[in-house]
Coordinates of C-alpha atoms and ligand atoms in Angstrom, one line a residue:
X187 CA -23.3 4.6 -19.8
X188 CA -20.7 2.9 -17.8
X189 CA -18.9 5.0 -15.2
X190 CA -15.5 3.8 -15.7
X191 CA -13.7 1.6 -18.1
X192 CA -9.7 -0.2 -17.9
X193 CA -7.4 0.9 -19.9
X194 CA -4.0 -0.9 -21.1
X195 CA -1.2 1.1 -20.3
X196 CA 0.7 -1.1 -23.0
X197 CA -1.3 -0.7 -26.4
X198 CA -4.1 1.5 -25.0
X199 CA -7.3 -1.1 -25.9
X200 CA -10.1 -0.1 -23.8
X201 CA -11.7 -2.6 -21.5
X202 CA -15.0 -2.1 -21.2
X203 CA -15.2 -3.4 -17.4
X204 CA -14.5 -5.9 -14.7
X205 CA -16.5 -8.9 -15.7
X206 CA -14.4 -9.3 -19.2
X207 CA -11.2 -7.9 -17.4
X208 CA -11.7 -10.9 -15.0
X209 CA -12.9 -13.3 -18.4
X210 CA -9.7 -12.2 -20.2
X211 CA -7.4 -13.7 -17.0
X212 CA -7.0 -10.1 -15.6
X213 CA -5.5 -9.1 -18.7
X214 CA -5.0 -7.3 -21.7
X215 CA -6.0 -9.1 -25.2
X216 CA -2.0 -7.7 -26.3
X217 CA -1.1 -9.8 -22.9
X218 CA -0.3 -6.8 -20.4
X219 CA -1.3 -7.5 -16.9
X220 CA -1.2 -3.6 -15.9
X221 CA -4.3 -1.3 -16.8
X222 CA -5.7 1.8 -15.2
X223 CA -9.2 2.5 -14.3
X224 CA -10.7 5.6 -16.5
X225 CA -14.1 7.7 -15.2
X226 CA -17.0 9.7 -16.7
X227 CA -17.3 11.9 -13.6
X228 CA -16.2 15.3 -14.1
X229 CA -14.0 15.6 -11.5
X230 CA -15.1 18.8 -10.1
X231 CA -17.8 16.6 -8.0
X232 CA -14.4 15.8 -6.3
X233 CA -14.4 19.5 -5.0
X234 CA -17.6 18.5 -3.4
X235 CA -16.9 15.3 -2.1
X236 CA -13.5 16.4 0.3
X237 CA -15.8 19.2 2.0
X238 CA -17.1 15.9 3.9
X239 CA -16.7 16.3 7.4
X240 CA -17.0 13.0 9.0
X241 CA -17.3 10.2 6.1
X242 CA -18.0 6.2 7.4
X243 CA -15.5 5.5 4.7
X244 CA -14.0 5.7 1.3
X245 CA -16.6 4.6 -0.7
X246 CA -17.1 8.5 -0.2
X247 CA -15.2 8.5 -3.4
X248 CA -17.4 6.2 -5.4
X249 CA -17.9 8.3 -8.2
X250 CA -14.2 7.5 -8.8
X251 CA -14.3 4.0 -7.7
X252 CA -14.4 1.4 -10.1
X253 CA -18.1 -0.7 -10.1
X254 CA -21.5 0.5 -10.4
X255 CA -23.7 -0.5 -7.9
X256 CA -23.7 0.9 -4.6
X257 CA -25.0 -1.9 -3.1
X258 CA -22.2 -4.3 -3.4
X259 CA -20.4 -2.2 -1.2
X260 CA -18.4 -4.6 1.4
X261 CA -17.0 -2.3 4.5
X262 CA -15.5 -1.7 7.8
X263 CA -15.0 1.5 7.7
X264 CA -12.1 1.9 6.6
X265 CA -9.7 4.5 4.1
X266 CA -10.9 7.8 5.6
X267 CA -8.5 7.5 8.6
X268 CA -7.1 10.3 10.3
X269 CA -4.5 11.9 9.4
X270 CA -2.4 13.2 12.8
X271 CA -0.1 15.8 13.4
X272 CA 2.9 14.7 15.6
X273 CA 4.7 17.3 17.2
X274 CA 7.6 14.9 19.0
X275 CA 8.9 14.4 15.8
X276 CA 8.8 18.2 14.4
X277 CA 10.3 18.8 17.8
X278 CA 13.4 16.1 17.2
X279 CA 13.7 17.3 13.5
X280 CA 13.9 21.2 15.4
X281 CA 16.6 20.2 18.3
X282 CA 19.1 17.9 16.6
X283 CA 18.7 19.3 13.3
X284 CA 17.7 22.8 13.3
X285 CA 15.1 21.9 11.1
X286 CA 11.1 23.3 11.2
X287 CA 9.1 21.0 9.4
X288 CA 5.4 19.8 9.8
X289 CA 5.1 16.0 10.6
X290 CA 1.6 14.5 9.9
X291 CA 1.3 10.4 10.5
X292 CA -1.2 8.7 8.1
X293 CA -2.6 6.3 10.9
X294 CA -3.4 3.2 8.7
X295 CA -4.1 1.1 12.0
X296 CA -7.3 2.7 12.3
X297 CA -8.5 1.3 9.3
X298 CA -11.2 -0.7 10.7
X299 CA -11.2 -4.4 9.1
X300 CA -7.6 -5.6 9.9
X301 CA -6.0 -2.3 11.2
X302 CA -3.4 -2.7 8.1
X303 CA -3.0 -0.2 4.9
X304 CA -4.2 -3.2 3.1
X305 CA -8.2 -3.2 4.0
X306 CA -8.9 -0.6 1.0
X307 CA -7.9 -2.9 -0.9
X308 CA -9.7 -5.7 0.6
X309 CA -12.8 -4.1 0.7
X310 CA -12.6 -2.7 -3.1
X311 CA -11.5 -6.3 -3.7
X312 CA -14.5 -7.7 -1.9
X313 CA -17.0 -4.9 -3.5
X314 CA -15.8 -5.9 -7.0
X315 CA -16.1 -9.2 -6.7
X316 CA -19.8 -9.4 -5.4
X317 CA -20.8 -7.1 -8.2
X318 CA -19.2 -9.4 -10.9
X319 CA -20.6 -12.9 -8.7
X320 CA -17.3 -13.8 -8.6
X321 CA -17.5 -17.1 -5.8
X322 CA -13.3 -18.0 -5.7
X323 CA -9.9 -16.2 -4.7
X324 CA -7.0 -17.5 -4.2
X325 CA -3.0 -15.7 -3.2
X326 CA 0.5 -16.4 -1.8
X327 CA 0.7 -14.1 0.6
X328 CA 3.2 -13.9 4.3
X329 CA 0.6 -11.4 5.9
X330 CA -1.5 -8.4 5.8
X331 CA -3.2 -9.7 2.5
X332 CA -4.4 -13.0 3.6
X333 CA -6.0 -11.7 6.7
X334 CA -7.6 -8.5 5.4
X335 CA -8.8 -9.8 2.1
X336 CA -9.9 -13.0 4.6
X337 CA -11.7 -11.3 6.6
X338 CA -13.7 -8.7 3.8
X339 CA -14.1 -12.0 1.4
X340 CA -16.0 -13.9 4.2
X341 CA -18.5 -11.0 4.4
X342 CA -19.2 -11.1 0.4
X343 CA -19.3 -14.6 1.1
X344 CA -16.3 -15.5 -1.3
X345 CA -14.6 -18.4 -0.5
X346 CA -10.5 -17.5 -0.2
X347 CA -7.5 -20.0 -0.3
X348 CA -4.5 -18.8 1.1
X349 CA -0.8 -20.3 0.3
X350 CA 1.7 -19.3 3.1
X351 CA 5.8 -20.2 3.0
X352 CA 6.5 -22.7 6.3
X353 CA 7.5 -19.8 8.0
X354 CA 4.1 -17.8 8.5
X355 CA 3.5 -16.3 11.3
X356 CA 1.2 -18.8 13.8
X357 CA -1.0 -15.7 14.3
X358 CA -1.7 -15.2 10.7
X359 CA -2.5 -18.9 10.0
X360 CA -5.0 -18.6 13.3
X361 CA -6.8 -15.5 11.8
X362 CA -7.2 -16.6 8.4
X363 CA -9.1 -19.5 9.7
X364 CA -10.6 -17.6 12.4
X365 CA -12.6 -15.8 10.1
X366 CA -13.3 -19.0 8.0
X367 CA -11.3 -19.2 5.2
X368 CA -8.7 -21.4 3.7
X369 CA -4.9 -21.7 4.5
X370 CA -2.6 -23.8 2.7
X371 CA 0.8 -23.9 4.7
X372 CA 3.5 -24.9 1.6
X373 CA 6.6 -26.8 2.8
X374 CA 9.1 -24.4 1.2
X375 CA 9.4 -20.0 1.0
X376 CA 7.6 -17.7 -0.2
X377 CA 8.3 -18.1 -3.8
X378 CA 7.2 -21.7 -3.4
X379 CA 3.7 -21.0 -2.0
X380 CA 3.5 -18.7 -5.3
X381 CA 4.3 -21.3 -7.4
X382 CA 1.6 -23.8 -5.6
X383 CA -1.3 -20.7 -5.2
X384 CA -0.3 -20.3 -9.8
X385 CA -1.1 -24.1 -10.0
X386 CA -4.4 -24.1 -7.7
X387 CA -5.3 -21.0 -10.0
X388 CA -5.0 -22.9 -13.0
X389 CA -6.2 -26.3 -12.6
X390 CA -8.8 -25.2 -10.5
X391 CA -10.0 -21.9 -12.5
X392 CA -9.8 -19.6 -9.7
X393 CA -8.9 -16.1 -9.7
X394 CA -5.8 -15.0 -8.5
X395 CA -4.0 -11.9 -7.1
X396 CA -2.9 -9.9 -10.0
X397 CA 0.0 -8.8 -7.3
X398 CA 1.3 -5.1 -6.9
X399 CA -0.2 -3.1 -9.9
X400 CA -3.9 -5.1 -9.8
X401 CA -6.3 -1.8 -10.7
X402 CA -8.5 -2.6 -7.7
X403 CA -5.2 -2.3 -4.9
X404 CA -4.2 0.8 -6.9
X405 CA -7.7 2.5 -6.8
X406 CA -8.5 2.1 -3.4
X407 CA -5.2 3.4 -2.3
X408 CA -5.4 6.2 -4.3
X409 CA -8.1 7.6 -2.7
X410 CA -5.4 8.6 0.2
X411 CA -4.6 11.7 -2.2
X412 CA -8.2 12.7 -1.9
X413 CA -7.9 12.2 1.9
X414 CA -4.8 14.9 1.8
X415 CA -7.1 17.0 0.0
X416 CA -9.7 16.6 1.7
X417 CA -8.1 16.6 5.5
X418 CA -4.9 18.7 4.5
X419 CA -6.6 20.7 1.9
X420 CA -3.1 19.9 -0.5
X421 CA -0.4 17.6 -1.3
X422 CA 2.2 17.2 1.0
X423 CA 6.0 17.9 0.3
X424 CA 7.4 14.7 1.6
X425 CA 5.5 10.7 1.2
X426 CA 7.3 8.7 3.6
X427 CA 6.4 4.9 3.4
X428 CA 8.0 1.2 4.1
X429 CA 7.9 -0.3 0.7
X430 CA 7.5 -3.9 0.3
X431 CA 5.9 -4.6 -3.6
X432 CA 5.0 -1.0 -3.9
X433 CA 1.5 -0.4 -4.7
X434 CA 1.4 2.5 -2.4
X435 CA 3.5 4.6 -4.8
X436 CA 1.7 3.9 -8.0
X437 CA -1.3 4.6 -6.2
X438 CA 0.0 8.0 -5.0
X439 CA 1.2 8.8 -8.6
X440 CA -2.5 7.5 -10.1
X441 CA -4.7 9.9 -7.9
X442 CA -2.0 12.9 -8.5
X443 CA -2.6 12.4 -12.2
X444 CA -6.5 12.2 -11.2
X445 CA -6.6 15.6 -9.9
X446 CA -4.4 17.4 -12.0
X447 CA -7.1 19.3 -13.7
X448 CA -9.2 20.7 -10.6
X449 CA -5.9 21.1 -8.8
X450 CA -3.1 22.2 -10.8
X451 CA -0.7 23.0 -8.1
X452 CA -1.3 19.3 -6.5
X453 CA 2.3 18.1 -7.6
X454 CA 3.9 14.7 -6.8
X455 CA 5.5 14.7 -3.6
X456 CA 9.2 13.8 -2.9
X457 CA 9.1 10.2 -2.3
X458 CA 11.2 8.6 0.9
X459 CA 10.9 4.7 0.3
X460 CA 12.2 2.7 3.2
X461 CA 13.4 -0.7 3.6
X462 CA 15.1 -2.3 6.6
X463 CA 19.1 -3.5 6.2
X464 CA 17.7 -7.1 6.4
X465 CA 15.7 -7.0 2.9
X466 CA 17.0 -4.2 0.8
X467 CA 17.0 -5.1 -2.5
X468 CA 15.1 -1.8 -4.1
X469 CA 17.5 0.5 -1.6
X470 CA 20.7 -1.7 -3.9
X471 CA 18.7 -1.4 -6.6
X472 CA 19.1 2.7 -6.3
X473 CA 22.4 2.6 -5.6
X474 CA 23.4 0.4 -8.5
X475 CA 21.6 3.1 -10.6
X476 CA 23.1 6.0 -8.4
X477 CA 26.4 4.7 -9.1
X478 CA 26.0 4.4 -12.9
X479 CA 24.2 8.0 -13.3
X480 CA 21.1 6.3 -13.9
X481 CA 22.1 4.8 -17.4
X482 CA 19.8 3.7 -19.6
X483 CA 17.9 0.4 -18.7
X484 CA 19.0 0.9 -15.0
X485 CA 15.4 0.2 -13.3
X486 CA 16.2 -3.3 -14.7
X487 CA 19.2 -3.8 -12.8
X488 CA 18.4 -5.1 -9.1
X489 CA 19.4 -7.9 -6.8
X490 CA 17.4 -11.0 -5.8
X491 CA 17.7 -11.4 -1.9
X492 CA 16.9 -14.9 -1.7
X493 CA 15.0 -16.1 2.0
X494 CA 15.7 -12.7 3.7
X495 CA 16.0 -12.9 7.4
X496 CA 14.2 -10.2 9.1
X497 CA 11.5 -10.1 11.4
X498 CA 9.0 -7.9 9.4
X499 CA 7.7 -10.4 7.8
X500 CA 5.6 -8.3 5.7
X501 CA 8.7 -6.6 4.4
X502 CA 10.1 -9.1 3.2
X503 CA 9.9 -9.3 -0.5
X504 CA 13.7 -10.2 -1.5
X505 CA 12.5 -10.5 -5.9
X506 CA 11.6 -6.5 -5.9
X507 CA 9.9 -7.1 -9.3
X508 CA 8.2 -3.9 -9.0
X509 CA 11.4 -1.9 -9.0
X510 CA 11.0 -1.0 -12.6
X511 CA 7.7 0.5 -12.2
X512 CA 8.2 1.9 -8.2
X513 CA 11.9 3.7 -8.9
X514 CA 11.1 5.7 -11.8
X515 CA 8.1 7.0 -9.9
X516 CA 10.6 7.7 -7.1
X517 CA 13.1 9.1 -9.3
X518 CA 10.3 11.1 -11.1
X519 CA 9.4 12.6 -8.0
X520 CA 12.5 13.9 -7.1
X521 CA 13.1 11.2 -3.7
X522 CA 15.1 8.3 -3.0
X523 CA 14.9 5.0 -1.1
X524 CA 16.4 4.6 2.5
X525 CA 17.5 2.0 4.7
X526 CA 17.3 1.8 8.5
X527 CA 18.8 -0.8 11.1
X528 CA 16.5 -3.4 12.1
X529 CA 17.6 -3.7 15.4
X530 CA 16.2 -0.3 16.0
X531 CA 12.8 -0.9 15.0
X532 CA 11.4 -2.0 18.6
X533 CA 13.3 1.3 20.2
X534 CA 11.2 3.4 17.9
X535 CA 7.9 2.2 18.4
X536 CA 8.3 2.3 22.0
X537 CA 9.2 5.9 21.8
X538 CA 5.8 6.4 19.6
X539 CA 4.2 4.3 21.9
X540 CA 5.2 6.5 25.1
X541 CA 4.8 10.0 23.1
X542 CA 1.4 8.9 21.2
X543 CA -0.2 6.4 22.8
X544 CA 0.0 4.3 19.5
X545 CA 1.4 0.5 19.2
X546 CA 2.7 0.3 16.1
X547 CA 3.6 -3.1 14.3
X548 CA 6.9 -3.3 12.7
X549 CA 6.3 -2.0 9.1
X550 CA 5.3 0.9 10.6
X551 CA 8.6 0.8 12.7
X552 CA 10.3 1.0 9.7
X553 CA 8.4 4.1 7.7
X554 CA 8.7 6.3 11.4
X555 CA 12.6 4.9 11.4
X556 CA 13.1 6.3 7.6
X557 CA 12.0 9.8 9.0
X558 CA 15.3 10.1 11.5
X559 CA 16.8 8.4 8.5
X560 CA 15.5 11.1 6.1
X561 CA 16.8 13.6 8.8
X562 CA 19.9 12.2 9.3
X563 CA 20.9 12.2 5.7
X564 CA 19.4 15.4 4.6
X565 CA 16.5 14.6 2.9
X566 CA 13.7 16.9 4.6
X567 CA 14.3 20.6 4.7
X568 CA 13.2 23.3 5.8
X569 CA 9.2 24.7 6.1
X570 CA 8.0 21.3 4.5
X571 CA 5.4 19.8 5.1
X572 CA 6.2 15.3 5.4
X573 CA 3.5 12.9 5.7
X574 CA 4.1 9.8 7.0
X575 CA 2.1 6.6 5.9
X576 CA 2.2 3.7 8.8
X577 CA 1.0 0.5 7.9
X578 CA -0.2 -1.0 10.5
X579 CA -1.3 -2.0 14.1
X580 CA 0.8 -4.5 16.7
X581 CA -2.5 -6.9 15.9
X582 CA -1.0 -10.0 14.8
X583 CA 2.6 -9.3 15.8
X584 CA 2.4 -10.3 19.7
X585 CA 6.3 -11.0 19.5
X586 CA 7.2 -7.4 18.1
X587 CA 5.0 -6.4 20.6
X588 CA 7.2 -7.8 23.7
X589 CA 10.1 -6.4 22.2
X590 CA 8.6 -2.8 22.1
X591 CA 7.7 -3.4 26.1
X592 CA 10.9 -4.4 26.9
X593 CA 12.8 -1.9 24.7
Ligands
ZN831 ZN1 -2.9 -4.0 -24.2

């Protein structure tokens, strides 16, 4: 009996695995792109599973992980990073606010293949793949996915063909071939190297990136809830995270729905979803529905921010097409989206830098700004406990870097 199966959140159809999943285009026979994975485990192995002390990884979690074969497994070590307590910040919450919270940082640059919150994915991507002999990938991507999934495809020995806009970051193009893979630099934006990775996809019958709500991205993240189980022992109040496509949410929501049964009281924490002022559309996408009391159809209503300026590149996502699936999770949930200054990101990962030790790149900038955000507009009270989720290392942003030494 298989251990898992996909199932259509459209019309419900059951598919059966990954290897007709992949020979149905990543999709549903009723045409749906978006399907969540479904297990056989009873989930009180889980209970187990988090009294794991030291685990190499999150394939500690492969009774819920979606393939069969242990085997296939393609890692860095990666997912079951640590989870720190920060007392600078609970200490800035206490003066300026009068505020006793506890502040734990989710410190996604010690994932081990790319330092970014995006090698779970890479590696459940890579571990899939091998176990289904897929050979070919292909993505548009302006970061963190072309040089994690670069890096974990080369080891499964998958060949991987990157499209970048013209303005990629020189560092990104250098590690994608670094770890000898392919990188197609389109003369045009973002949503022009989309449009040329769609048209190598089809003449040339390679897979593609099913984008923000592929089942593999969603179930490797969403083993970060078991990691609060397991290193927290619960759910935190407050999910602070820079939000970009916004996988990380559905993720969060996924593995809360997972354990509902073992863990009745895990609930869905309050979610703070932060964008900087350069590339805001989801944060005007609120407040559009804000201002109209949420009326009915109003996760459809968002701006398009076309070519964004900003120099997080990897927040730059100015067509938030997730906002109809991300929002009402955030609404759900009780949370809202914020937006910080960009010209304060450097300032704030130099102060994490001097405090921690820790050199942040400028995603992350923007999730530990949205906490003084969060403060500053009343959106953390007192005796909770907040979790922040940083994305990533300074590795590949040398220029974000200077401006944190000289800040
Ligand atoms: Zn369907």
């Amino acid at each position: 009996m298989s251990k898992y199966h996909l199932r259509c959140t459209q019309c419900g159809e059951v598919v059966p695995d990954f290897a007709t999943w992949f020979s149905q285009n990543q999709s549903c026979k009723c045409g749906s792109k978006r399907a969540v994975a479904e297990y056989s485990t009873d989930y009180n192995k889980l209970k187990t599973l988090i009294e794991a002390k030291a685990p190499e990884n999150f394939y500690l979690y492969f009774d819920f992980l979606p393939f069969e074969n242990f085997d296939n497994v393609i890692s860095f070590g990666e997912g079951t990073i640590p989870i720190e307590n920060w007392t600078y910040l609970e200490n800035f919450a206490k003066e300026k606010y009068d505020i006793d919270c506890k502040v734990l940082v989710y410190r996604n640059d010690l994932n081990g293949g790319t330092n970014t919150f995006k090698d779970v994915a890479a590696s459940l991507a890579a571990t899939i793949f091998k176990e289904n002999g897929i050979k070919d990938f292909c993505v548009a991507s302006t970061g963190n996915t072309a040089t994690a999934y670069s890096r974990y495809l080369a080891l499964a020995g998958i060949d991987f063909t990157v499209f970048v806009p013209k303005c990629v970051n020189p560092d990104t193009v250098e590690a994608i071939l670094r770890y000898g893979q392919n990188v197609m630099v389109c003369d045009g934006d973002y949503s022009f190297a989309k449009q040329r990775a769609a048209a190598f996809h089809e003449d040339n019958e390679v897979l593609i990136s099913a984008g923000n709500i592929d089942p593999i991205r969603v179930e490797a993240k969403k083993t970060m809830v078991f990691e609060f189980m397991r290193q927290l022992g619960r759910i935190p109040d407050v999910y602070i995270q820079a939000v970009s496509g916004g996988t990380g949410p559905i993720a969060v929501e996924k593995g809360i729905s997972e354990i509902g049964d073992i863990f009745p009281e895990a609930k869905l924490p309050r979610m703070l979803l932060v964008q900087q002022d350069t590339c805001d559309p989801m944060v005007q996408g609120w407040e559009r529905a804000k201002t109209s009391g949420f009326k009915d159809g109003w996760e459809k209503d968002y701006p398009i921010i076309d070519n964004p300026q900003t120099i997080v590149s990897i927040l730059s996502t100015g067509n938030p097409g997730m906002f109809p699936v991300v929002a009402p999770i955030v609404k759900k949930s009780g949370g809202t989206f914020l937006r910080v200054p960009e010209n304060n990101l450097a300032q704030i990962a130099k102060i994490a830098k001097d405090q921690c030790g820790v050199y942040f790149g400028p995603a992350a900038a923007v999730c530990l700004a949205g906490f003084y955000q969060a403060l500053q507009n009343g959106e953390i009270h007192n005796g909770e406990t907040v979790l922040i989720n940083t994305g990533e290392g300074i590795r590949r942003a040398s220029s974000f870097k200077e401006m944190v030494d000289n800040a």
